[in-house]
CSV table of C-alpha atoms and ligand atoms in Angstrom, one decimal:
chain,number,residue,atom,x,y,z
A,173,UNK,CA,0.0,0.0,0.0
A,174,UNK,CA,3.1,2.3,0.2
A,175,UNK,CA,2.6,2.3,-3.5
A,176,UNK,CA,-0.2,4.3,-3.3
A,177,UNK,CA,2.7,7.4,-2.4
A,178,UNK,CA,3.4,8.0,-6.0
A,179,UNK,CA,2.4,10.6,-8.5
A,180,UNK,CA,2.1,8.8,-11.3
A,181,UNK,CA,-1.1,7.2,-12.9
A,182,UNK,CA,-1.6,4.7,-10.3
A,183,UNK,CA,-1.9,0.7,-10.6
A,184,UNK,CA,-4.9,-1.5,-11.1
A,185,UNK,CA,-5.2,-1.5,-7.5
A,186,UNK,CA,-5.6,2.5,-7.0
A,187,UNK,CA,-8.3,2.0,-9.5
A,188,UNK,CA,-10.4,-0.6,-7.9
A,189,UNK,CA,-10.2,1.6,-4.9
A,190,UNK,CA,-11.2,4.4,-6.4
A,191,UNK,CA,-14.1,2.8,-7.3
A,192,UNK,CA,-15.2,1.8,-4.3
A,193,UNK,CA,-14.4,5.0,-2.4
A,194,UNK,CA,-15.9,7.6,-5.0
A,195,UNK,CA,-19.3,8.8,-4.6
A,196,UNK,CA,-18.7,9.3,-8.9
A,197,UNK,CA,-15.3,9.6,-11.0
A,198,UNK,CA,-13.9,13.5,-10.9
A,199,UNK,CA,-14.6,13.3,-15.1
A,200,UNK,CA,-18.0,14.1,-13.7
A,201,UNK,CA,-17.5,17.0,-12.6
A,202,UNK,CA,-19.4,19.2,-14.7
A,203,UNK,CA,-17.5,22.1,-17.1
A,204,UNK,CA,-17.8,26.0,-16.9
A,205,UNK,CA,-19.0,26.0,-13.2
A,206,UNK,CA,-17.9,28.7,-11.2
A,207,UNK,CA,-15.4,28.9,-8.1
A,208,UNK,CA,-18.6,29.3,-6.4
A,209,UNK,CA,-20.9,26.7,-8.1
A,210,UNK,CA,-17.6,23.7,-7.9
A,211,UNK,CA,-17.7,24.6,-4.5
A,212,UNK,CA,-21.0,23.4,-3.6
A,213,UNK,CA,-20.5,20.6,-6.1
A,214,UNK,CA,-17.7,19.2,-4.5
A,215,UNK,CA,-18.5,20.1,-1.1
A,216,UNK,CA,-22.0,18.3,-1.7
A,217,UNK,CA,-20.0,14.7,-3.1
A,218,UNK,CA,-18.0,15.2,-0.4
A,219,UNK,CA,-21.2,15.6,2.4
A,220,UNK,CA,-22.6,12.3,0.7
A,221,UNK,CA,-19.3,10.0,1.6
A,222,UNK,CA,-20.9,6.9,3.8
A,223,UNK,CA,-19.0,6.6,7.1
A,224,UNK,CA,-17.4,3.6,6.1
A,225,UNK,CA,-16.2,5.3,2.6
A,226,UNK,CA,-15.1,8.5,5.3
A,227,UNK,CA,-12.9,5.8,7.6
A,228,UNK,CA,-11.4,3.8,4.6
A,229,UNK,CA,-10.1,7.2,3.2
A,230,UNK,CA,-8.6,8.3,6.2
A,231,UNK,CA,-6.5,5.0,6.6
A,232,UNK,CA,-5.2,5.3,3.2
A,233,UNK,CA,-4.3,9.2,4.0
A,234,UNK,CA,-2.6,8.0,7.0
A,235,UNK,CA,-0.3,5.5,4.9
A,236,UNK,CA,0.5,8.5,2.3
A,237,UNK,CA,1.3,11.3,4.8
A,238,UNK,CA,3.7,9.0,6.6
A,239,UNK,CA,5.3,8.0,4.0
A,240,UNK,CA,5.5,11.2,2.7
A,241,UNK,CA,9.1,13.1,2.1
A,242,UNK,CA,8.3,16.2,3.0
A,243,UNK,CA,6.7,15.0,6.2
A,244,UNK,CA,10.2,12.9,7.1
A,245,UNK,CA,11.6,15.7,9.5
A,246,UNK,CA,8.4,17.6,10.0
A,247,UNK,CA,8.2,17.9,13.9
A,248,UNK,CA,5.7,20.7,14.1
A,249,UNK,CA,2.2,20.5,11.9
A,250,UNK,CA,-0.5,22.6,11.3
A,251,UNK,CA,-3.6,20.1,10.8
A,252,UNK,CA,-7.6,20.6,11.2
A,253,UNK,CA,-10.5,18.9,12.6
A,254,UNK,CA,-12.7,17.4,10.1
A,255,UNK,CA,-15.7,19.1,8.9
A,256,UNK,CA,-18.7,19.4,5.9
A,257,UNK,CA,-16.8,16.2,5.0
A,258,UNK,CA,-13.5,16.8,4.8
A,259,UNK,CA,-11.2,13.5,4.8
A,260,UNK,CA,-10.1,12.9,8.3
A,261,UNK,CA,-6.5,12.9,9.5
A,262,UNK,CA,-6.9,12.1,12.5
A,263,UNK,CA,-5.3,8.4,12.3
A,264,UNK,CA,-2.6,9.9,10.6
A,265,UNK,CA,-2.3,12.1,13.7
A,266,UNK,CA,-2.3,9.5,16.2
A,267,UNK,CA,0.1,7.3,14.3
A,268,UNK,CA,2.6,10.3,14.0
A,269,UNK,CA,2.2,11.6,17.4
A,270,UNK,CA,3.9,8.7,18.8
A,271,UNK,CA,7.2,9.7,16.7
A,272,UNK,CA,7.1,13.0,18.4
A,273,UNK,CA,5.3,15.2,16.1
A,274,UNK,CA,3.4,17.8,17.9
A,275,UNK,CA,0.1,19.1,16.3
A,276,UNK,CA,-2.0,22.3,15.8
A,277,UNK,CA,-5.3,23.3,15.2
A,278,UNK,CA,-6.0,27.0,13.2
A,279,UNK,CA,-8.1,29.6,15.3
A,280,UNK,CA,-10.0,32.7,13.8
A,281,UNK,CA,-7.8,35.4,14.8
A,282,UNK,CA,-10.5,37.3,17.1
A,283,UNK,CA,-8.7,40.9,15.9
A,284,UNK,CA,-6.5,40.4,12.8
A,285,UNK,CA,-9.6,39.8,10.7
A,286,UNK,CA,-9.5,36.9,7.8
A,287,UNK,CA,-6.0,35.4,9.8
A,288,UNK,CA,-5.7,31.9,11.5
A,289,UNK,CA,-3.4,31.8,14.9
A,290,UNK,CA,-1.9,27.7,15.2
A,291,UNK,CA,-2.3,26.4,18.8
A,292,UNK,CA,-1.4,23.0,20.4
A,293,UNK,CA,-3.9,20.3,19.7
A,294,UNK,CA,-3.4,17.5,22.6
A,295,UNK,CA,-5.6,15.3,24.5
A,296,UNK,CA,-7.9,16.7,26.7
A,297,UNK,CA,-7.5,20.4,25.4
A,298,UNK,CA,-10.7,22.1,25.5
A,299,UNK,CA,-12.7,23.3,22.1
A,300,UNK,CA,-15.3,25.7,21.4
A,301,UNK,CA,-17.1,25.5,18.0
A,302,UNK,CA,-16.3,29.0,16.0
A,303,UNK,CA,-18.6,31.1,14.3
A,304,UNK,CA,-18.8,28.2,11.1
A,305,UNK,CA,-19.3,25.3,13.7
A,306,UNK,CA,-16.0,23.6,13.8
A,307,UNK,CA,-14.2,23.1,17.2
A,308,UNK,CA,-11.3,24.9,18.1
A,309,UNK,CA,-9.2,26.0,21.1
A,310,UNK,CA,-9.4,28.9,22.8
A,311,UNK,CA,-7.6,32.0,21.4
A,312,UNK,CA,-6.2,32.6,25.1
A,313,UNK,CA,-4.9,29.1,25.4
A,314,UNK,CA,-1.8,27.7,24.6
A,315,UNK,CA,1.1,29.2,23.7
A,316,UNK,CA,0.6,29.6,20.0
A,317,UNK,CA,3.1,29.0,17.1
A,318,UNK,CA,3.7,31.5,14.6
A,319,UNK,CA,3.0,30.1,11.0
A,320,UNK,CA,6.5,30.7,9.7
A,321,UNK,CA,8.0,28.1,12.7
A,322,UNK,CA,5.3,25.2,11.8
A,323,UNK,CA,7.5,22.8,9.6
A,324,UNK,CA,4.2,22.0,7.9
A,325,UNK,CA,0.4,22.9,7.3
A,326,UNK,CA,-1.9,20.4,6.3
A,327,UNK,CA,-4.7,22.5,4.2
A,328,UNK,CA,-8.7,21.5,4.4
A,329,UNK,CA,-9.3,21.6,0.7
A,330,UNK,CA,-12.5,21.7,-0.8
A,331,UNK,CA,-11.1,20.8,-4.8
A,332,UNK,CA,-7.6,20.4,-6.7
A,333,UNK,CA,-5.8,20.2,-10.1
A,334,UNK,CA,-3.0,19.2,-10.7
A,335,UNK,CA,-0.9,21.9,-11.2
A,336,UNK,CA,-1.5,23.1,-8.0
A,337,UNK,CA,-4.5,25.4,-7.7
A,338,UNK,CA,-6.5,25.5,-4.6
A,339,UNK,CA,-10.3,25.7,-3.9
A,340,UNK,CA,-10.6,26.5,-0.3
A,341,UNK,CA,-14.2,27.2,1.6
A,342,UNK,CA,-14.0,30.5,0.5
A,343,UNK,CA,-12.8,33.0,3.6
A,344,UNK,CA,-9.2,33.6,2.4
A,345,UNK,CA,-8.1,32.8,5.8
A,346,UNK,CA,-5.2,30.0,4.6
A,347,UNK,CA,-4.3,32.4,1.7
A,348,UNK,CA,-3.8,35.6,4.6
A,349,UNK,CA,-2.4,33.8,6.8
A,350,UNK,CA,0.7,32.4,4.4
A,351,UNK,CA,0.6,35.0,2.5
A,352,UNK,CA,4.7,35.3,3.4
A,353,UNK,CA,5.2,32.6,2.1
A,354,UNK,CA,4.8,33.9,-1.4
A,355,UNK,CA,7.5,36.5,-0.9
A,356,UNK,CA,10.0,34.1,1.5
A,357,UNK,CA,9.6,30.6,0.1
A,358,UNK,CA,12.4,29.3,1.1
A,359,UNK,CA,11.4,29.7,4.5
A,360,UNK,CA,7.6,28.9,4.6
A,361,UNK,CA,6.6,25.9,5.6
A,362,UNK,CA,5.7,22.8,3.4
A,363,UNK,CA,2.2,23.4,2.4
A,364,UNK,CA,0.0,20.4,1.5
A,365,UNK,CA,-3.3,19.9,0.8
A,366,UNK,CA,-5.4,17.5,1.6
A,367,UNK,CA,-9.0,15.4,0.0
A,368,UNK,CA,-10.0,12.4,-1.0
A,369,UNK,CA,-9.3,11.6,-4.3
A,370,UNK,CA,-12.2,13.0,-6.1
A,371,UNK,CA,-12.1,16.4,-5.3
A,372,UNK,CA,-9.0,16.6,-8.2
A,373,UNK,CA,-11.0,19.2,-11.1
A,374,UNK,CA,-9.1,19.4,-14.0
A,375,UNK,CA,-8.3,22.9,-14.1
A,376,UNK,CA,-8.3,26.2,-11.4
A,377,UNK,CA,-7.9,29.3,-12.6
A,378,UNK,CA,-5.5,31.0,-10.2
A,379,UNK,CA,-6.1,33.9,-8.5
A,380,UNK,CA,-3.4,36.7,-7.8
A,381,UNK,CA,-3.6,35.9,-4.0
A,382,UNK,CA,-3.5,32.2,-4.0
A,383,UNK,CA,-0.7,30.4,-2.1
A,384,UNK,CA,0.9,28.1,-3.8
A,385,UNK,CA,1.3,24.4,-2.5
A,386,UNK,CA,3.7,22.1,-2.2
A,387,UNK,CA,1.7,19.2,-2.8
A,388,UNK,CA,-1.8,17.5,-2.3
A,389,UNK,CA,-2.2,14.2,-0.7
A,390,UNK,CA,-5.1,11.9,-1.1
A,391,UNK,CA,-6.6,8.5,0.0
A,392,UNK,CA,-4.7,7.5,-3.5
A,393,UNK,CA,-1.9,9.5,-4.4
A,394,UNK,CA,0.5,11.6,-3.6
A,395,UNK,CA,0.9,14.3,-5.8
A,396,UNK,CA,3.8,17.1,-5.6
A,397,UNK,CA,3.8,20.3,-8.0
A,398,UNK,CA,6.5,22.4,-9.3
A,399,UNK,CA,8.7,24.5,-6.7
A,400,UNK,CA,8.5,21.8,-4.2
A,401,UNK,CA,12.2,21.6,-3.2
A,402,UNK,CA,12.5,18.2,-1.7
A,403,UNK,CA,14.3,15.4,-3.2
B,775,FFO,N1,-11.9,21.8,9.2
B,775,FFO,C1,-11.6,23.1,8.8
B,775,FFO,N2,-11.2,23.9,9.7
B,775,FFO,C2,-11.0,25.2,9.3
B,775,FFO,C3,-11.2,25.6,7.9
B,775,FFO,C4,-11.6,24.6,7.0
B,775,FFO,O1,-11.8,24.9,5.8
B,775,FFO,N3,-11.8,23.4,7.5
B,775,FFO,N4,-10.9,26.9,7.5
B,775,FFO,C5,-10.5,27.3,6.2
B,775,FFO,O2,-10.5,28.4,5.9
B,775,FFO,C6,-11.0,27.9,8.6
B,775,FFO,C7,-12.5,28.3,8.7
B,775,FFO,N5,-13.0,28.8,7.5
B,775,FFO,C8,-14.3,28.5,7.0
B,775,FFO,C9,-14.8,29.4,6.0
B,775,FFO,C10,-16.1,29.2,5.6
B,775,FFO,C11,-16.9,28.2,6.1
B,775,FFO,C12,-18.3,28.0,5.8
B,775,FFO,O3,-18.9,27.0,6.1
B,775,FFO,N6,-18.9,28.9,5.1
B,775,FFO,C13,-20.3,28.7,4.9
B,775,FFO,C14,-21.0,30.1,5.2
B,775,FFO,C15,-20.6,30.5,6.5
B,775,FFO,C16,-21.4,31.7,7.1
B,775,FFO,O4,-21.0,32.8,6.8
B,775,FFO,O5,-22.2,31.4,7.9
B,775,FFO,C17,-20.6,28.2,3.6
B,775,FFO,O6,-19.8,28.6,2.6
B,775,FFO,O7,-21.6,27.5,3.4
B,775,FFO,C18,-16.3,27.3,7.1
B,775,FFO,C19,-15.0,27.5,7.5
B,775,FFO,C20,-10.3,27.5,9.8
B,775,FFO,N7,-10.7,26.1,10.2
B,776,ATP,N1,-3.6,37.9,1.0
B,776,ATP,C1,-4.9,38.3,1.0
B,776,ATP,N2,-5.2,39.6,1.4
B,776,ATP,C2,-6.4,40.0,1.3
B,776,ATP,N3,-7.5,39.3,0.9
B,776,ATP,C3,-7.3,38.1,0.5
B,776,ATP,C4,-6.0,37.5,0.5
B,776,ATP,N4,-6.1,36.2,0.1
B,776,ATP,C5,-7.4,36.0,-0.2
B,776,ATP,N5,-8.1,37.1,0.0
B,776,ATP,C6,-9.6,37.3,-0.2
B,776,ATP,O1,-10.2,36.2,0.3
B,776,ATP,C7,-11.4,35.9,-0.5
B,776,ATP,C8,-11.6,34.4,-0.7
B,776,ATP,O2,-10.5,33.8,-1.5
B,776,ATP,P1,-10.6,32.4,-2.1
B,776,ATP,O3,-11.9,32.2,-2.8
B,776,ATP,O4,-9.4,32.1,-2.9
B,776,ATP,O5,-10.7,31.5,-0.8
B,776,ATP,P2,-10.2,30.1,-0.5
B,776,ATP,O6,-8.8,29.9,-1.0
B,776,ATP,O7,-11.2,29.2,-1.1
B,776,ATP,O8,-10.3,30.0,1.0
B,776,ATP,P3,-9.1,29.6,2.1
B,776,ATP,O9,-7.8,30.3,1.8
B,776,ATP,O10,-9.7,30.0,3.4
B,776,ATP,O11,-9.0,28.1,2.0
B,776,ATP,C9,-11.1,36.6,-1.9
B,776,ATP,O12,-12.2,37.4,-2.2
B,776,ATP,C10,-9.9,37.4,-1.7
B,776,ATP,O13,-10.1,38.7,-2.0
């Protein structure tokens, strides 16, 4: 199943998978929507993912992100609590936090409007749903990390192509927040998507404010985009 880390056009085995774990085959996706209409496309496929389809995706995430290169000497990362069916790294968290790796959850900066703060994510912290429902610590909690010293953000997406463009829910809060990373590449983080699969689109147009990733990692594939540095 480490085979599944590759960026090429997958084995017979991806393809069965893919069968069994998309709701329909991204070709579906119908042409000329907008940003806004592929949003609630995808986010809809995504809402309709059984909780069996949900769990099966997440262990195959798991397997890619820890096998992942970028990930090798990552020991700070920027993750997210699942939600509107997003695919669920939690597994993958518990497996890595036993190799050290300490985790954080974004928080709606309650000032610097449209910006996420990073704080610790451990057991028994407590979390308070934010103004779109999904948990999160308390701003005052913590002592937060500043997104330039995370070694890596793991992005919510809500679609994909592969050359790298982005569909996010929407706020601009990932593209504020690493904003710098745009002018100081060489020391942003490694930025990396995450979805299952089927939220790849064939093409995003790219906006002047979009950050560019590193990579996107799926219950399939790994896929890694030009001006990722790693071997
Ligand atoms: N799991 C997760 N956590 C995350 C994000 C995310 O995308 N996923 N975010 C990524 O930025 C931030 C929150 N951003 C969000 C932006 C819009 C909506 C949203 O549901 N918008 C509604 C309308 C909301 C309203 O104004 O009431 C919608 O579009 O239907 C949710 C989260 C921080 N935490
Ligand atoms: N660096 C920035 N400074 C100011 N506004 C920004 C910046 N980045 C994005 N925005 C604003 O945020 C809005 C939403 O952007 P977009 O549709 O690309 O969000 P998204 O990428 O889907 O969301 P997210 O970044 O939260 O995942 C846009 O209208 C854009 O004007």
């Amino acid at each position: 199943m480490g085979s599944r880390a590759t960026s090429d056009n997958g084995s017979p085995g991806s393809f069965i998978l893919s069968q069994f774990i998309a709701p329909q085959p991204f070709e579906s996706h119908p042409d000329n929507l907008t940003r806004s209409q592929l949003r609630r496309h995808i986010r809809q496929l995504r809402r309709s993912l059984s909780v069996e389809q949900q769990q099966r995706a997440s262990e195959y995430l798991a397997l890619n992100l820890l096998n992942h290169p970028d990930l090798h000497r990552a020991r700070h990362i920027a993750i997210y609590l699942p939600n509107d069916g997003e695919i669920d790294p939690h597994l993958y968290m518990s497996m890595a936090r036993r190799k050290g790796i300490t985790f954080y959850l974004p928080v709606l900066h309650p000032i610097h409007e449209g910006h996420l703060v990073f704080s610790p994510y451990h057991d028994g912290i407590k979390l308070t749903a934010n103004r779109f429902g999904i948990p999160e610590p308390s701003f005052s909690d913590g002592l937060k990390r500043p997104p330039w010293a995370l070694d890596a953000v793991l992005f919510p997406l809500v679609g994909f192509d592969e050359h790298g463009g982005r569909l996010g829910m929407g706020g601009g809060f990932y593209d504020r927040t690493f904003a710098f990373s745009r002018l100081r590449p060489r020391l942003a983080p490694k930025l990396i998507g995450l979805a299952h699969d089927f939220q790849k689109v064939k093409e995003l147009p790219v906006e002047p404010w979009d950050v560019p990733l590193h990579g996107v990692v799926t219950d399939q594939r790994c896929y890694r985009f030009r001006g990722s540095s790693s071997p």
